[in-house]
Amino acid sequence: GQSLEQPSEVTAVEGAIVQINCTYQTSGFYGLSWYQQHDGGAPTFLSYNALDGLEETGRFSSFLSRSDSYGYLLLQELQMKDSASYFCAVDNFNKFYFGSGTKLNVKP
Amino acid sequence: SQTIHQWPATLVQPVGSPLSLECTVEGTSNPNLYWYRQAAGRGLQLLFYSVGIGQISSEVPQNLSASRPQDRQFILSSKKLLLSDSGFYLCAWITYGTDTEAFFGQGTRLTVV
């Protein structure tokens, strides 16, 4: 089986930096992925890490440590539009398993 | 370009009624297709996945079934809905390779009354 743990809610101010952590246990592992979901909408892809290290895409970065079964999503220069839920997901050989999500509240 | 269509967007059904949700993909062949369910304020629960026509794997035994009658069509069904079947149902297409990514349909918000 698999389990993923993320904080349920995080609050930060506009312009700040926030890190959302994800720890996982899984029977098989290809990579760790991150998705953003606004209220009422479908999840959208942010990043995928197959190898250890940090990957940067604009204001968002994602990190993976396979030995620690740990990853995080780093959001910089927060904007109000970043208020959403963020999900980590493990890629387990043709199947994606999602965490319960972290609700990010960005305040002015 | 590659797109994924899912309908209907919302659905209100009485307990005991049947269900059929359809998902189709354009712009690719032999896609890996998935059905997820999301309860309010929760994560996505993997229900079914399919790697080809007629090939269905179930993750959680429950009151639902899935079928893949055509390469780019994936259907979620139930013969008799339960109150606990209410939720946000999402069809997804996952591409694997240098850019492994899941593309989601718009979702179907199902309320069983």
Coordinates of C-alpha atoms in Angstrom, one line a residue:
Chain A
G1 CA 0.0 0.0 0.0
Q2 CA 0.9 3.6 0.1
S3 CA 0.4 6.6 2.3
L4 CA 1.3 10.3 1.8
E5 CA 1.3 13.0 4.5
Q6 CA 1.1 16.7 3.9
P7 CA 0.1 19.5 6.3
S8 CA -3.6 20.2 6.0
E9 CA -3.4 24.0 5.8
V10 CA -0.8 26.7 5.5
T11 CA -1.2 30.5 5.6
A12 CA 1.3 33.0 4.2
V13 CA 1.3 36.6 3.1
E14 CA 1.6 38.0 -0.4
G15 CA 5.2 38.2 -1.5
A16 CA 6.5 35.6 1.0
I17 CA 7.9 32.1 0.4
V18 CA 6.2 29.0 1.6
Q19 CA 7.2 25.4 1.6
I20 CA 4.8 22.5 1.6
N21 CA 6.2 19.2 2.7
C22 CA 5.2 15.7 1.7
T23 CA 6.4 12.4 3.2
Y24 CA 5.4 9.1 1.6
Q25 CA 5.4 5.4 2.0
T26 CA 4.9 3.3 -1.1
S27 CA 5.4 -0.2 -2.4
G28 CA 6.8 1.1 -5.7
F29 CA 8.2 4.4 -6.7
Y30 CA 9.0 6.1 -10.0
G31 CA 8.7 9.8 -9.0
L32 CA 6.9 12.5 -7.0
S33 CA 4.5 14.9 -8.6
W34 CA 2.8 18.1 -7.5
Y35 CA -0.6 19.5 -8.5
Q36 CA -2.6 22.6 -7.8
Q37 CA -6.3 22.7 -7.5
H38 CA -8.5 25.8 -7.2
D39 CA -11.9 25.5 -5.5
G40 CA -14.3 23.7 -7.8
G41 CA -11.7 23.0 -10.5
A42 CA -9.7 20.1 -11.6
P43 CA -6.1 19.6 -10.5
T44 CA -3.4 21.0 -12.8
F45 CA 0.2 19.8 -13.1
L46 CA 3.0 21.7 -11.5
S47 CA 6.1 19.4 -11.4
Y48 CA 7.5 15.9 -11.5
N49 CA 10.7 14.8 -9.8
A50 CA 12.1 11.4 -10.7
L51 CA 15.6 12.1 -9.4
D52 CA 16.9 13.5 -6.2
G53 CA 17.4 17.3 -6.1
L54 CA 15.7 20.5 -6.8
E55 CA 13.8 21.4 -10.0
E56 CA 12.8 25.0 -10.6
T57 CA 9.9 26.2 -12.8
G58 CA 9.4 29.9 -12.5
R59 CA 8.2 30.8 -9.0
F60 CA 7.7 27.2 -8.1
S61 CA 10.4 24.6 -7.2
S62 CA 10.1 21.0 -6.2
F63 CA 12.5 18.9 -4.3
L64 CA 12.9 15.1 -3.9
S65 CA 14.9 12.9 -1.6
R66 CA 14.3 9.3 -2.4
S67 CA 16.4 8.0 0.5
D68 CA 14.2 10.0 2.9
S69 CA 10.9 9.4 1.1
Y70 CA 10.4 13.1 1.3
G71 CA 9.7 16.0 -1.0
Y72 CA 8.5 19.5 -0.9
L73 CA 7.0 22.2 -3.1
L74 CA 8.5 25.7 -2.7
L75 CA 6.4 28.7 -3.8
Q76 CA 8.2 32.0 -4.0
E77 CA 6.9 35.6 -4.4
L78 CA 3.4 34.5 -3.4
Q79 CA 0.5 36.0 -5.2
M80 CA -3.2 36.0 -4.2
K81 CA -3.9 33.7 -7.1
D82 CA -1.7 31.0 -5.5
S83 CA -4.5 30.4 -2.9
A84 CA -5.5 26.9 -3.7
S85 CA -5.0 23.3 -2.6
Y86 CA -1.7 21.6 -3.4
F87 CA -1.4 17.8 -3.7
C88 CA 1.7 15.6 -3.8
A89 CA 1.3 12.3 -5.7
V90 CA 3.6 9.3 -5.9
D91 CA 4.0 7.6 -9.3
N92 CA 3.8 3.9 -8.5
F93 CA 4.4 2.1 -11.8
N94 CA 1.4 3.3 -13.9
K95 CA -0.6 4.5 -11.0
F96 CA -0.7 7.9 -9.3
Y97 CA -1.6 8.0 -5.6
F98 CA -2.4 11.5 -4.2
G99 CA -2.0 12.9 -0.7
S100 CA -4.9 14.6 1.1
G101 CA -3.8 18.0 0.0
T102 CA -2.6 21.2 1.6
K103 CA -4.8 24.3 1.5
L104 CA -2.7 27.4 1.0
N105 CA -4.2 30.7 2.1
V106 CA -2.4 33.8 0.8
K107 CA -3.3 36.9 2.7
P108 CA -2.6 40.5 1.5
Chain B
S1 CA -3.2 19.0 -29.4
Q2 CA -4.1 16.6 -26.7
T3 CA -7.4 17.1 -24.8
I4 CA -9.6 15.2 -22.4
H5 CA -13.3 15.6 -22.2
Q6 CA -15.6 14.5 -19.3
W7 CA -19.3 14.9 -18.9
P8 CA -21.6 15.8 -17.5
A9 CA -20.2 18.6 -15.2
T10 CA -22.9 18.2 -12.5
L11 CA -25.4 15.4 -11.8
V12 CA -28.0 14.9 -9.2
Q13 CA -29.3 11.3 -9.0
P14 CA -31.6 9.5 -6.6
V15 CA -30.4 6.6 -4.5
G16 CA -30.8 3.3 -6.4
S17 CA -30.5 4.9 -9.8
P18 CA -27.9 3.9 -12.4
L19 CA -24.9 6.0 -13.3
S20 CA -22.8 6.4 -16.4
L21 CA -20.0 9.0 -16.7
E22 CA -18.0 9.2 -19.9
C23 CA -14.5 10.4 -20.6
T24 CA -12.8 10.7 -24.0
V25 CA -9.3 11.7 -25.0
E26 CA -8.2 13.4 -28.2
G27 CA -4.8 13.7 -29.9
T28 CA -3.2 10.5 -28.7
S29 CA -3.5 6.8 -29.0
N30 CA -3.4 4.0 -26.4
P31 CA -3.5 6.4 -23.4
N32 CA -3.3 5.3 -19.8
L33 CA -6.7 6.4 -18.3
Y34 CA -7.8 6.7 -14.7
W35 CA -10.9 7.5 -12.6
Y36 CA -10.5 9.3 -9.3
R37 CA -13.0 10.4 -6.7
Q38 CA -12.6 13.3 -4.4
A39 CA -14.7 13.8 -1.4
A40 CA -15.2 17.5 -0.3
G41 CA -12.0 18.9 1.1
R42 CA -10.1 15.6 0.7
G43 CA -7.5 14.1 -1.6
L44 CA -8.1 12.1 -4.8
Q45 CA -8.9 8.4 -4.4
L46 CA -7.8 6.2 -7.3
L47 CA -10.8 4.1 -8.4
F48 CA -9.9 2.4 -11.7
Y49 CA -7.2 2.5 -14.2
S50 CA -6.8 1.1 -17.7
V51 CA -3.8 0.7 -20.0
G52 CA -5.8 -0.5 -23.0
I53 CA -9.1 -1.6 -24.5
G54 CA -10.9 -4.0 -22.2
Q55 CA -8.2 -3.8 -19.6
I56 CA -9.5 -2.5 -16.3
S57 CA -7.8 -2.6 -12.9
S58 CA -9.8 -1.8 -9.8
E59 CA -8.2 -0.2 -6.8
V60 CA -11.0 -0.2 -4.3
P61 CA -13.9 -2.7 -4.2
Q62 CA -17.1 -0.8 -4.2
N63 CA -20.4 0.0 -5.9
L64 CA -18.8 1.1 -9.1
S65 CA -17.4 -0.4 -12.3
A66 CA -15.4 0.8 -15.3
S67 CA -15.2 -0.1 -18.9
R68 CA -13.0 0.8 -21.8
P69 CA -14.9 0.0 -25.0
Q70 CA -12.7 2.0 -27.3
D71 CA -9.0 3.1 -27.2
R72 CA -9.8 6.7 -26.1
Q73 CA -13.0 6.2 -24.2
F74 CA -13.3 5.4 -20.5
I75 CA -16.7 4.9 -18.7
L76 CA -17.5 4.8 -15.0
S77 CA -20.8 3.1 -14.1
S78 CA -23.0 2.0 -11.3
K79 CA -26.1 -0.1 -11.4
K80 CA -27.5 1.3 -8.1
L81 CA -26.1 4.5 -6.6
L82 CA -25.6 4.8 -2.8
L83 CA -25.5 8.0 -0.8
S84 CA -21.8 7.4 -0.2
D85 CA -21.2 7.6 -4.0
S86 CA -21.5 11.3 -3.9
G87 CA -18.4 13.2 -4.7
F88 CA -16.3 14.9 -7.4
Y89 CA -15.3 12.3 -10.1
L90 CA -12.3 13.1 -12.2
C91 CA -11.1 11.3 -15.3
A92 CA -7.3 11.5 -15.9
W93 CA -4.9 10.7 -18.7
I94 CA -1.3 10.1 -17.6
T95 CA 1.6 10.4 -20.0
Y96 CA 4.8 8.6 -19.1
G97 CA 8.3 9.5 -20.1
T98 CA 10.6 12.4 -19.8
D99 CA 7.6 14.5 -18.9
T100 CA 5.3 12.3 -16.7
E101 CA 2.1 14.3 -16.2
A102 CA -1.5 13.8 -15.4
F103 CA -4.2 15.7 -17.4
F104 CA -7.6 15.9 -15.8
G105 CA -11.0 16.3 -17.2
Q106 CA -13.2 19.1 -15.9
G107 CA -14.8 16.7 -13.4
T108 CA -18.3 15.6 -12.6
R109 CA -19.9 16.7 -9.3
L110 CA -22.3 13.9 -8.4
T111 CA -24.8 14.3 -5.6
V112 CA -26.9 11.3 -4.7
V113 CA -30.1 12.2 -2.9

